[in-house]
């Protein structure tokens, strides 16, 4: 187990035992190209692929070997950059963190762009509204007074308070899984609230009050219906709905 | 691909779309698929103060009170003492003779109507996509709510058991 490369070399010459690790998988991809048609259509691609590969590897195989016009975003391909969030088999996931064997490859694997954002081409969506909501909650440290000559110290407990929400990679999987956001893009969305939470509960930050005020408004946290879609969708395992509820609680306890 | 490009040329000849020809090309792309009510690029200004928070809190608190009021109401009206068959003008007149039941029914009327109206308001906000649709639906909702609450309150306070 410790040397997977060795194992593979062993397995290859032994024909007949396990003929090949490859299985035939169908990718059913939602294609949209405004330069060709105004409608999005499903297109099927078949390939031989190792089920231990990721969905992203399948998309690469299609783009590199079958249809070069397939368009999707990916940068690091290791679940950190947050570029390749897409709707795979009806659930928002990162294509680079989803193994084919985990999503029932005996049926066609559907791949769609994330919902609630303008589709530009194939799986690429316009992320501007998403980042606008992010900007609007002031996702940066705000302090008053002179800058200290040393680092701003913080106790381990104070850091623990917002540890969960520091993990966000801004992939938009949560926001684009939110039914309120699908119907009304004016809602800040889970990702923006998570990143506000990260600073609201930071003991070093002094603009928590302002951020709470922003999220107290018409399109803020009160539009959350606690459907937990965001928590299910988060590829980083952030308890998104819990973070939203904590912001709600902070708003209420602040007033009364 | 080669047949595609020839079709393209016939499509832009000015004769109009030929069967099989493409309506869109690189210079004339189709509109992208936009979601409803896309976020504006401007930071939203603070508008209504604490109204949304008050509404959210009201839903929770009135819900708790309504559980007691409505279940008690159903129990008295439909289960205890002979069930539905006992309900009549005399039964209602008898109950409303006591200020306790007047207050109970008044509270239930106000809380249930406001609770339901606020719930529908959020449903309309969530699902009505065009501003005009939202305006009209909410206008209708508020009118119906105010009418029902006022009518109910009027009846409870001016109820005359000797009406003939």
Short mmCIF file of C-alpha atoms in Angstrom, two decimals:
data_model
loop_
_atom_site.label_atom_id
_atom_site.label_comp_id
_atom_site.label_asym_id
_atom_site.label_seq_id
_atom_site.Cartn_x
_atom_site.Cartn_y
_atom_site.Cartn_z
CA UNK A 1 0.00 0.00 0.00
CA UNK A 2 2.86 2.33 0.71
CA UNK A 3 4.24 1.97 -2.82
CA UNK A 4 1.38 2.32 -5.25
CA UNK A 5 3.66 2.69 -8.27
CA UNK A 6 5.20 -0.69 -7.61
CA UNK A 7 1.81 -2.32 -7.25
CA UNK A 8 0.67 -1.02 -10.60
CA UNK A 9 3.73 -2.44 -12.35
CA UNK A 10 2.97 -5.78 -10.79
CA UNK A 11 -0.63 -5.71 -11.85
CA UNK A 12 -0.05 -4.89 -15.49
CA UNK A 13 1.64 -8.04 -16.80
CA UNK A 14 -0.81 -10.29 -15.01
CA UNK A 15 -3.34 -10.44 -17.80
CA UNK A 16 -6.63 -12.17 -17.21
CA UNK A 17 -6.58 -11.63 -13.46
CA UNK A 18 -7.86 -8.11 -13.52
CA UNK A 19 -7.63 -7.33 -17.18
CA UNK A 20 -7.43 -3.62 -16.78
CA UNK A 21 -8.14 -1.12 -14.06
CA UNK A 22 -10.04 0.94 -16.59
CA UNK A 23 -13.80 1.11 -16.84
CA UNK A 24 -16.03 2.77 -19.43
CA UNK A 25 -17.57 5.93 -18.09
CA UNK A 26 -20.03 8.30 -19.73
CA UNK A 27 -19.74 11.98 -18.95
CA UNK A 28 -22.94 13.90 -19.64
CA UNK A 29 -21.88 17.51 -19.82
CA UNK A 30 -24.06 20.62 -20.04
CA UNK A 31 -22.65 22.46 -23.04
CA UNK A 32 -23.35 26.07 -23.85
CA UNK A 33 -21.64 28.13 -26.49
CA UNK A 34 -23.25 31.49 -27.26
CA UNK A 35 -21.29 31.62 -30.52
CA UNK A 36 -23.14 28.57 -31.77
CA UNK A 37 -26.53 28.40 -30.10
CA UNK A 38 -28.64 30.25 -27.57
CA UNK A 39 -29.54 27.01 -25.82
CA UNK A 40 -27.56 24.82 -23.48
CA UNK A 41 -27.57 21.13 -24.42
CA UNK A 42 -26.41 17.89 -22.84
CA UNK A 43 -23.56 16.16 -24.62
CA UNK A 44 -22.28 12.66 -23.85
CA UNK A 45 -18.63 11.64 -23.89
CA UNK A 46 -17.42 8.09 -23.36
CA UNK A 47 -13.98 7.12 -22.22
CA UNK A 48 -11.90 4.41 -20.65
CA UNK A 49 -10.72 5.67 -17.31
CA UNK A 50 -9.42 4.37 -14.01
CA UNK A 51 -12.24 4.76 -11.46
CA UNK A 52 -9.68 6.01 -8.96
CA UNK A 53 -9.15 9.07 -11.13
CA UNK A 54 -10.98 12.30 -10.44
CA UNK A 55 -13.77 13.92 -12.42
CA UNK A 56 -11.30 16.63 -13.37
CA UNK A 57 -9.08 13.98 -15.02
CA UNK A 58 -12.10 12.89 -17.04
CA UNK A 59 -12.73 16.47 -18.16
CA UNK A 60 -9.05 16.77 -19.10
CA UNK A 61 -9.28 13.56 -21.13
CA UNK A 62 -12.25 14.98 -23.01
CA UNK A 63 -10.61 18.33 -23.64
CA UNK A 64 -7.25 16.89 -24.64
CA UNK A 65 -8.35 13.84 -26.60
CA UNK A 66 -11.96 14.23 -27.73
CA UNK A 67 -13.24 17.79 -27.91
CA UNK A 68 -10.89 20.72 -27.41
CA UNK A 69 -13.75 23.19 -27.27
CA UNK A 70 -14.90 21.96 -23.86
CA UNK A 71 -14.42 24.90 -21.53
CA UNK A 72 -13.99 24.79 -17.77
CA UNK A 73 -11.94 26.47 -15.07
CA UNK A 74 -9.20 24.82 -13.07
CA UNK A 75 -5.93 26.09 -11.70
CA UNK A 76 -4.21 24.08 -9.01
CA UNK A 77 -6.23 20.88 -9.50
CA UNK A 78 -5.66 20.00 -5.84
CA UNK A 79 -8.65 21.49 -4.05
CA UNK A 80 -7.07 24.73 -2.91
CA UNK A 81 -7.61 27.37 -5.59
CA UNK A 82 -11.39 26.87 -5.73
CA UNK A 83 -11.64 27.28 -9.51
CA UNK A 84 -13.37 24.08 -10.53
CA UNK A 85 -16.55 24.04 -8.48
CA UNK A 86 -19.26 22.46 -10.61
CA UNK A 87 -22.52 20.61 -10.26
CA UNK A 88 -21.60 16.92 -10.53
CA UNK A 89 -24.47 14.44 -10.41
CA UNK A 90 -26.70 17.24 -9.13
CA UNK A 91 -24.46 18.23 -6.24
CA UNK A 92 -21.96 21.05 -6.03
CA UNK A 93 -18.43 19.71 -5.71
CA UNK A 94 -14.88 20.40 -6.74
CA UNK A 95 -14.09 18.32 -9.84
CA UNK A 96 -10.52 17.90 -8.52
CA UNK A 97 -11.66 16.38 -5.23
CA UNK A 98 -14.33 14.02 -6.55
CA UNK A 99 -13.21 10.49 -7.40
CA UNK A 100 -15.10 8.79 -10.20
CA UNK A 101 -15.59 5.62 -8.13
CA UNK A 102 -17.42 7.63 -5.47
CA UNK A 103 -20.18 8.94 -7.72
CA UNK A 104 -21.61 5.77 -9.28
CA UNK A 105 -19.76 5.54 -12.61
CA UNK A 106 -22.13 2.82 -13.87
CA UNK A 107 -24.54 5.62 -14.75
CA UNK A 108 -23.68 8.69 -16.83
CA UNK A 109 -21.96 11.31 -14.69
CA UNK A 110 -23.69 14.65 -15.20
CA UNK A 111 -21.54 17.76 -15.06
CA UNK A 112 -23.16 21.20 -15.09
CA UNK A 113 -22.03 24.73 -14.34
CA UNK A 114 -22.89 25.93 -10.82
CA UNK A 115 -26.35 27.47 -10.61
CA UNK A 116 -27.39 31.05 -9.95
CA UNK A 117 -24.55 32.70 -11.85
CA UNK A 118 -24.46 33.76 -15.51
CA UNK A 119 -23.20 30.94 -17.72
CA UNK A 120 -20.59 32.29 -20.13
CA UNK A 121 -19.52 29.09 -21.85
CA UNK A 122 -19.91 25.39 -21.00
CA UNK A 123 -18.90 25.13 -17.32
CA UNK A 124 -17.55 28.66 -16.96
CA UNK A 125 -19.76 31.12 -15.07
CA UNK A 126 -19.44 34.82 -14.38
CA UNK A 127 -18.08 35.02 -10.82
CA UNK A 128 -18.29 38.84 -10.58
CA UNK A 129 -21.58 38.98 -8.60
CA UNK A 130 -20.18 36.38 -6.21
CA UNK A 131 -17.01 38.37 -5.55
CA UNK A 132 -19.02 41.58 -5.34
CA UNK A 133 -20.97 40.13 -2.41
CA UNK A 134 -17.63 39.06 -0.91
CA UNK A 135 -16.21 42.59 -1.26
CA UNK A 136 -19.33 44.10 0.27
CA UNK A 137 -18.74 42.46 3.65
CA UNK A 138 -15.25 44.04 3.95
CA UNK A 139 -13.17 40.84 4.09
CA UNK A 140 -10.05 42.49 5.49
CA UNK A 141 -8.66 43.47 8.86
CA UNK A 142 -9.93 46.84 10.08
CA UNK A 143 -8.30 48.43 13.13
CA UNK A 144 -7.96 51.86 14.70
CA UNK A 145 -5.02 53.54 16.37
CA UNK A 146 -1.35 53.19 15.68
CA UNK A 147 -0.05 50.12 14.01
CA UNK A 148 1.85 47.95 16.48
CA UNK A 149 5.54 47.39 15.89
CA UNK A 150 5.11 43.68 16.59
CA UNK A 151 2.52 41.23 15.31
CA UNK A 152 -1.02 41.49 16.72
CA UNK A 153 -1.13 38.85 19.40
CA UNK A 154 -4.11 36.58 19.87
CA UNK A 155 -4.78 33.77 22.31
CA UNK A 156 -5.32 30.25 21.03
CA UNK A 157 -8.95 30.37 22.23
CA UNK A 158 -9.62 33.62 20.36
CA UNK A 159 -8.17 32.09 17.22
CA UNK A 160 -10.25 28.94 17.67
CA UNK A 161 -13.44 31.04 17.68
CA UNK A 162 -13.33 31.62 13.92
CA UNK A 163 -11.05 28.79 12.86
CA UNK A 164 -13.72 27.00 10.82
CA UNK A 165 -14.46 29.96 8.57
CA UNK A 166 -10.80 30.64 7.75
CA UNK A 167 -10.82 27.50 5.60
CA UNK A 168 -12.93 29.06 2.84
CA UNK A 169 -11.38 28.94 -0.64
CA UNK A 170 -14.10 31.02 -2.33
CA UNK A 171 -15.08 28.30 -4.79
CA UNK A 172 -18.77 29.41 -4.70
CA UNK A 173 -20.00 25.83 -4.19
CA UNK A 174 -22.04 26.94 -1.16
CA UNK A 175 -23.47 30.15 -2.59
CA UNK A 176 -24.48 28.46 -5.84
CA UNK A 177 -26.17 25.62 -3.94
CA UNK A 178 -28.41 28.02 -2.02
CA UNK A 179 -32.03 28.04 -3.26
CA UNK A 180 -32.51 31.61 -2.04
CA UNK A 181 -29.51 32.70 -4.11
CA UNK A 182 -30.82 30.85 -7.20
CA UNK A 183 -33.96 32.95 -7.13
CA UNK A 184 -32.49 36.21 -5.91
CA UNK A 185 -28.87 37.01 -6.61
CA UNK A 186 -29.18 40.09 -4.40
CA UNK A 187 -28.85 37.83 -1.35
CA UNK A 188 -25.30 37.98 0.01
CA UNK A 189 -25.04 34.20 -0.03
CA UNK A 190 -23.29 31.78 2.33
CA UNK A 191 -19.72 32.43 1.15
CA UNK A 192 -19.89 36.18 1.84
CA UNK A 193 -21.41 35.54 5.27
CA UNK A 194 -18.73 32.93 6.08
CA UNK A 195 -16.03 35.44 5.25
CA UNK A 196 -17.76 38.14 7.27
CA UNK A 197 -17.96 35.67 10.17
CA UNK A 198 -14.21 35.14 9.91
CA UNK A 199 -13.64 38.83 10.77
CA UNK A 200 -16.66 39.51 12.97
CA UNK A 201 -15.40 36.96 15.49
CA UNK A 202 -11.72 37.90 15.18
CA UNK A 203 -10.63 39.53 18.44
CA UNK A 204 -8.11 41.72 16.58
CA UNK A 205 -10.65 43.23 14.22
CA UNK A 206 -12.67 46.32 15.08
CA UNK A 207 -15.24 46.57 12.29
CA UNK A 208 -17.44 43.68 13.41
CA UNK A 209 -20.24 46.12 14.16
CA UNK A 210 -20.14 47.51 10.61
CA UNK A 211 -20.19 44.04 9.07
CA UNK A 212 -23.10 43.00 11.28
CA UNK A 213 -24.93 46.12 10.14
CA UNK A 214 -24.37 45.17 6.48
CA UNK A 215 -25.61 41.62 7.07
CA UNK A 216 -28.61 42.86 9.10
CA UNK A 217 -30.15 44.38 5.99
CA UNK A 218 -32.82 43.16 3.61
CA UNK A 219 -30.53 40.82 1.66
CA UNK A 220 -28.43 39.74 4.62
CA UNK A 221 -28.49 36.78 6.98
CA UNK A 222 -32.24 36.95 7.61
CA UNK A 223 -32.91 35.57 4.14
CA UNK A 224 -31.22 32.31 5.13
CA UNK A 225 -33.77 29.47 5.29
CA UNK A 226 -31.39 27.00 6.97
CA UNK A 227 -31.74 24.37 4.25
CA UNK A 228 -28.14 23.24 4.93
CA UNK A 229 -27.39 22.99 1.18
CA UNK A 230 -24.30 25.12 1.77
CA UNK A 231 -22.94 22.90 4.52
CA UNK A 232 -23.47 19.84 2.31
CA UNK A 233 -21.80 21.50 -0.66
CA UNK A 234 -18.69 22.89 1.05
CA UNK A 235 -15.64 20.97 -0.21
CA UNK A 236 -13.67 22.20 2.81
CA UNK A 237 -16.15 20.86 5.35
CA UNK A 238 -16.96 24.27 6.79
CA UNK A 239 -20.15 24.28 8.85
CA UNK A 240 -21.56 27.10 6.78
CA UNK A 241 -25.10 27.12 8.13
CA UNK A 242 -23.73 27.16 11.67
CA UNK A 243 -21.62 30.20 10.83
CA UNK A 244 -24.68 31.97 9.43
CA UNK A 245 -26.64 31.12 12.58
CA UNK A 246 -23.81 32.50 14.72
CA UNK A 247 -23.99 35.78 12.86
CA UNK A 248 -27.76 35.85 13.44
CA UNK A 249 -27.24 35.18 17.13
CA UNK A 250 -24.62 37.92 17.35
CA UNK A 251 -27.09 40.33 15.75
CA UNK A 252 -29.84 39.46 18.21
CA UNK A 253 -27.70 39.43 21.37
CA UNK A 254 -26.14 42.71 20.31
CA UNK A 255 -29.57 44.38 20.33
CA UNK A 256 -31.11 42.95 23.46
CA UNK B 1 -16.37 21.20 -39.48
CA UNK B 2 -16.00 22.15 -43.13
CA UNK B 3 -19.71 21.74 -43.80
CA UNK B 4 -20.39 23.94 -40.79
CA UNK B 5 -18.42 26.85 -42.17
CA UNK B 6 -20.20 26.72 -45.51
CA UNK B 7 -23.52 26.80 -43.72
CA UNK B 8 -22.32 29.81 -41.77
CA UNK B 9 -21.78 31.79 -44.94
CA UNK B 10 -25.27 31.12 -46.23
CA UNK B 11 -26.60 32.20 -42.84
CA UNK B 12 -25.06 35.65 -43.10
CA UNK B 13 -26.03 36.21 -46.74
CA UNK B 14 -28.99 38.37 -45.83
CA UNK B 15 -31.58 35.91 -47.11
CA UNK B 16 -32.41 34.91 -43.54
CA UNK B 17 -31.80 31.75 -41.61
CA UNK B 18 -31.63 28.79 -43.95
CA UNK B 19 -32.64 25.43 -42.60
CA UNK B 20 -29.67 23.98 -40.73
CA UNK B 21 -27.82 27.29 -40.72
CA UNK B 22 -26.61 28.70 -37.45
CA UNK B 23 -28.21 31.84 -36.07
CA UNK B 24 -25.14 32.77 -34.04
CA UNK B 25 -21.43 32.94 -34.73
CA UNK B 26 -18.29 34.49 -33.27
CA UNK B 27 -19.27 38.03 -34.22
CA UNK B 28 -22.90 37.62 -33.32
CA UNK B 29 -23.05 35.56 -30.12
CA UNK B 30 -26.25 34.52 -28.43
CA UNK B 31 -27.22 36.16 -25.13
CA UNK B 32 -25.56 34.41 -22.18
CA UNK B 33 -27.79 32.54 -19.74
CA UNK B 34 -28.44 34.97 -16.89
CA UNK B 35 -29.87 34.08 -13.50
CA UNK B 36 -32.83 36.05 -12.14
CA UNK B 37 -32.10 39.26 -10.23
CA UNK B 38 -28.34 39.32 -10.63
CA UNK B 39 -26.42 41.15 -7.92
CA UNK B 40 -25.81 44.82 -8.59
CA UNK B 41 -22.19 45.95 -8.56
CA UNK B 42 -22.92 48.71 -6.06
CA UNK B 43 -22.69 47.98 -2.36
CA UNK B 44 -26.28 47.98 -1.07
CA UNK B 45 -27.12 50.85 1.23
CA UNK B 46 -28.60 50.18 4.61
CA UNK B 47 -32.31 50.74 4.22
CA UNK B 48 -34.82 49.37 6.65
CA UNK B 49 -32.98 49.23 9.93
CA UNK B 50 -33.89 46.26 12.03
CA UNK B 51 -37.10 45.33 10.25
CA UNK B 52 -35.82 42.03 8.88
CA UNK B 53 -34.44 41.00 12.25
CA UNK B 54 -37.69 41.94 13.98
CA UNK B 55 -39.65 39.97 11.40
CA UNK B 56 -37.38 36.94 11.87
CA UNK B 57 -37.71 37.10 15.65
CA UNK B 58 -41.47 37.62 15.43
CA UNK B 59 -41.81 34.43 13.38
CA UNK B 60 -40.07 32.38 16.09
CA UNK B 61 -41.84 33.94 19.07
CA UNK B 62 -45.33 34.03 17.53
CA UNK B 63 -44.81 30.45 16.36
CA UNK B 64 -44.22 29.27 19.92
CA UNK B 65 -47.28 31.13 21.22
CA UNK B 66 -49.41 29.92 18.31
CA UNK B 67 -48.62 26.29 19.08
CA UNK B 68 -50.37 26.71 22.43
CA UNK B 69 -53.18 28.91 21.13
CA UNK B 70 -54.03 26.91 18.01
CA UNK B 71 -53.73 23.47 19.58
CA UNK B 72 -55.86 24.64 22.52
CA UNK B 73 -58.36 26.12 20.10
CA UNK B 74 -58.59 22.91 18.06
CA UNK B 75 -58.92 20.83 21.19
CA UNK B 76 -61.78 22.91 22.54
CA UNK B 77 -63.59 23.29 19.23
CA UNK B 78 -63.21 19.83 17.76
CA UNK B 79 -62.44 17.28 20.44
CA UNK B 80 -63.72 18.10 23.90
CA UNK B 81 -67.36 18.12 24.91
CA UNK B 82 -69.04 16.53 21.91
CA UNK B 83 -66.72 17.67 19.17
CA UNK B 84 -67.77 19.67 16.12
CA UNK B 85 -71.47 19.03 16.57
CA UNK B 86 -71.68 21.41 19.54
CA UNK B 87 -70.47 24.43 17.57
CA UNK B 88 -73.23 26.86 16.81
CA UNK B 89 -74.22 30.45 17.36
CA UNK B 90 -75.04 29.77 21.00
CA UNK B 91 -71.66 28.11 21.62
CA UNK B 92 -69.71 31.04 20.15
CA UNK B 93 -71.88 33.56 21.98
CA UNK B 94 -71.31 31.71 25.21
CA UNK B 95 -67.56 31.67 24.81
CA UNK B 96 -67.25 35.30 23.81
CA UNK B 97 -69.17 36.33 26.89
CA UNK B 98 -65.93 35.75 28.78
CA UNK B 99 -63.10 38.25 28.29
CA UNK B 100 -60.60 35.37 28.53
CA UNK B 101 -61.81 33.76 25.30
CA UNK B 102 -62.11 37.16 23.66
CA UNK B 103 -58.45 37.82 24.38
CA UNK B 104 -57.51 34.27 23.30
CA UNK B 105 -59.26 34.60 19.96
CA UNK B 106 -58.03 38.13 19.39
CA UNK B 107 -54.44 37.11 20.10
CA UNK B 108 -54.77 34.07 17.86
CA UNK B 109 -56.25 36.15 15.07
CA UNK B 110 -53.50 38.78 15.15
CA UNK B 111 -50.58 36.41 15.61
CA UNK B 112 -51.75 33.86 13.03
CA UNK B 113 -52.52 36.52 10.43
CA UNK B 114 -49.23 38.38 10.91
CA UNK B 115 -47.27 35.12 11.07
CA UNK B 116 -48.84 33.84 7.89
CA UNK B 117 -48.55 37.18 6.12
CA UNK B 118 -44.88 37.49 6.99
CA UNK B 119 -44.25 33.95 5.83
CA UNK B 120 -45.94 34.66 2.50
CA UNK B 121 -43.99 37.91 2.25
CA UNK B 122 -40.72 35.99 2.39
CA UNK B 123 -42.04 33.45 -0.13
CA UNK B 124 -42.92 36.30 -2.51
CA UNK B 125 -39.53 37.92 -1.94
CA UNK B 126 -37.82 34.63 -2.69
CA UNK B 127 -39.75 33.51 -5.73
CA UNK B 128 -41.33 36.49 -7.53
CA UNK B 129 -38.59 37.51 -9.92
CA UNK B 130 -39.88 40.70 -11.50
CA UNK B 131 -40.18 43.80 -9.28
CA UNK B 132 -43.70 44.49 -10.56
CA UNK B 133 -44.92 40.98 -9.79
CA UNK B 134 -43.50 41.32 -6.29
CA UNK B 135 -45.13 44.71 -5.79
CA UNK B 136 -48.58 43.51 -6.83
CA UNK B 137 -48.44 40.22 -4.95
CA UNK B 138 -47.33 41.96 -1.77
CA UNK B 139 -49.94 44.67 -2.22
CA UNK B 140 -52.62 42.01 -2.51
CA UNK B 141 -51.22 40.17 0.50
CA UNK B 142 -51.11 43.26 2.73
CA UNK B 143 -54.61 44.31 1.70
CA UNK B 144 -56.04 40.90 2.47
CA UNK B 145 -54.20 40.73 5.79
CA UNK B 146 -55.30 44.16 6.98
CA UNK B 147 -58.88 43.48 5.89
CA UNK B 148 -59.06 40.14 7.70
CA UNK B 149 -57.44 41.44 10.88
CA UNK B 150 -59.67 44.50 11.06
CA UNK B 151 -62.84 42.57 10.28
CA UNK B 152 -62.00 39.89 12.85
CA UNK B 153 -61.15 42.44 15.52
CA UNK B 154 -64.35 44.34 14.83
CA UNK B 155 -66.43 41.18 15.17
CA UNK B 156 -64.78 40.15 18.44
CA UNK B 157 -65.26 43.57 20.04
CA UNK B 158 -68.73 44.39 18.74
CA UNK B 159 -70.24 40.91 18.92
CA UNK B 160 -73.86 41.09 19.98
CA UNK B 161 -75.30 37.78 21.25
CA UNK B 162 -78.87 39.12 20.94
CA UNK B 163 -78.57 39.89 17.24
CA UNK B 164 -81.70 38.97 15.34
#
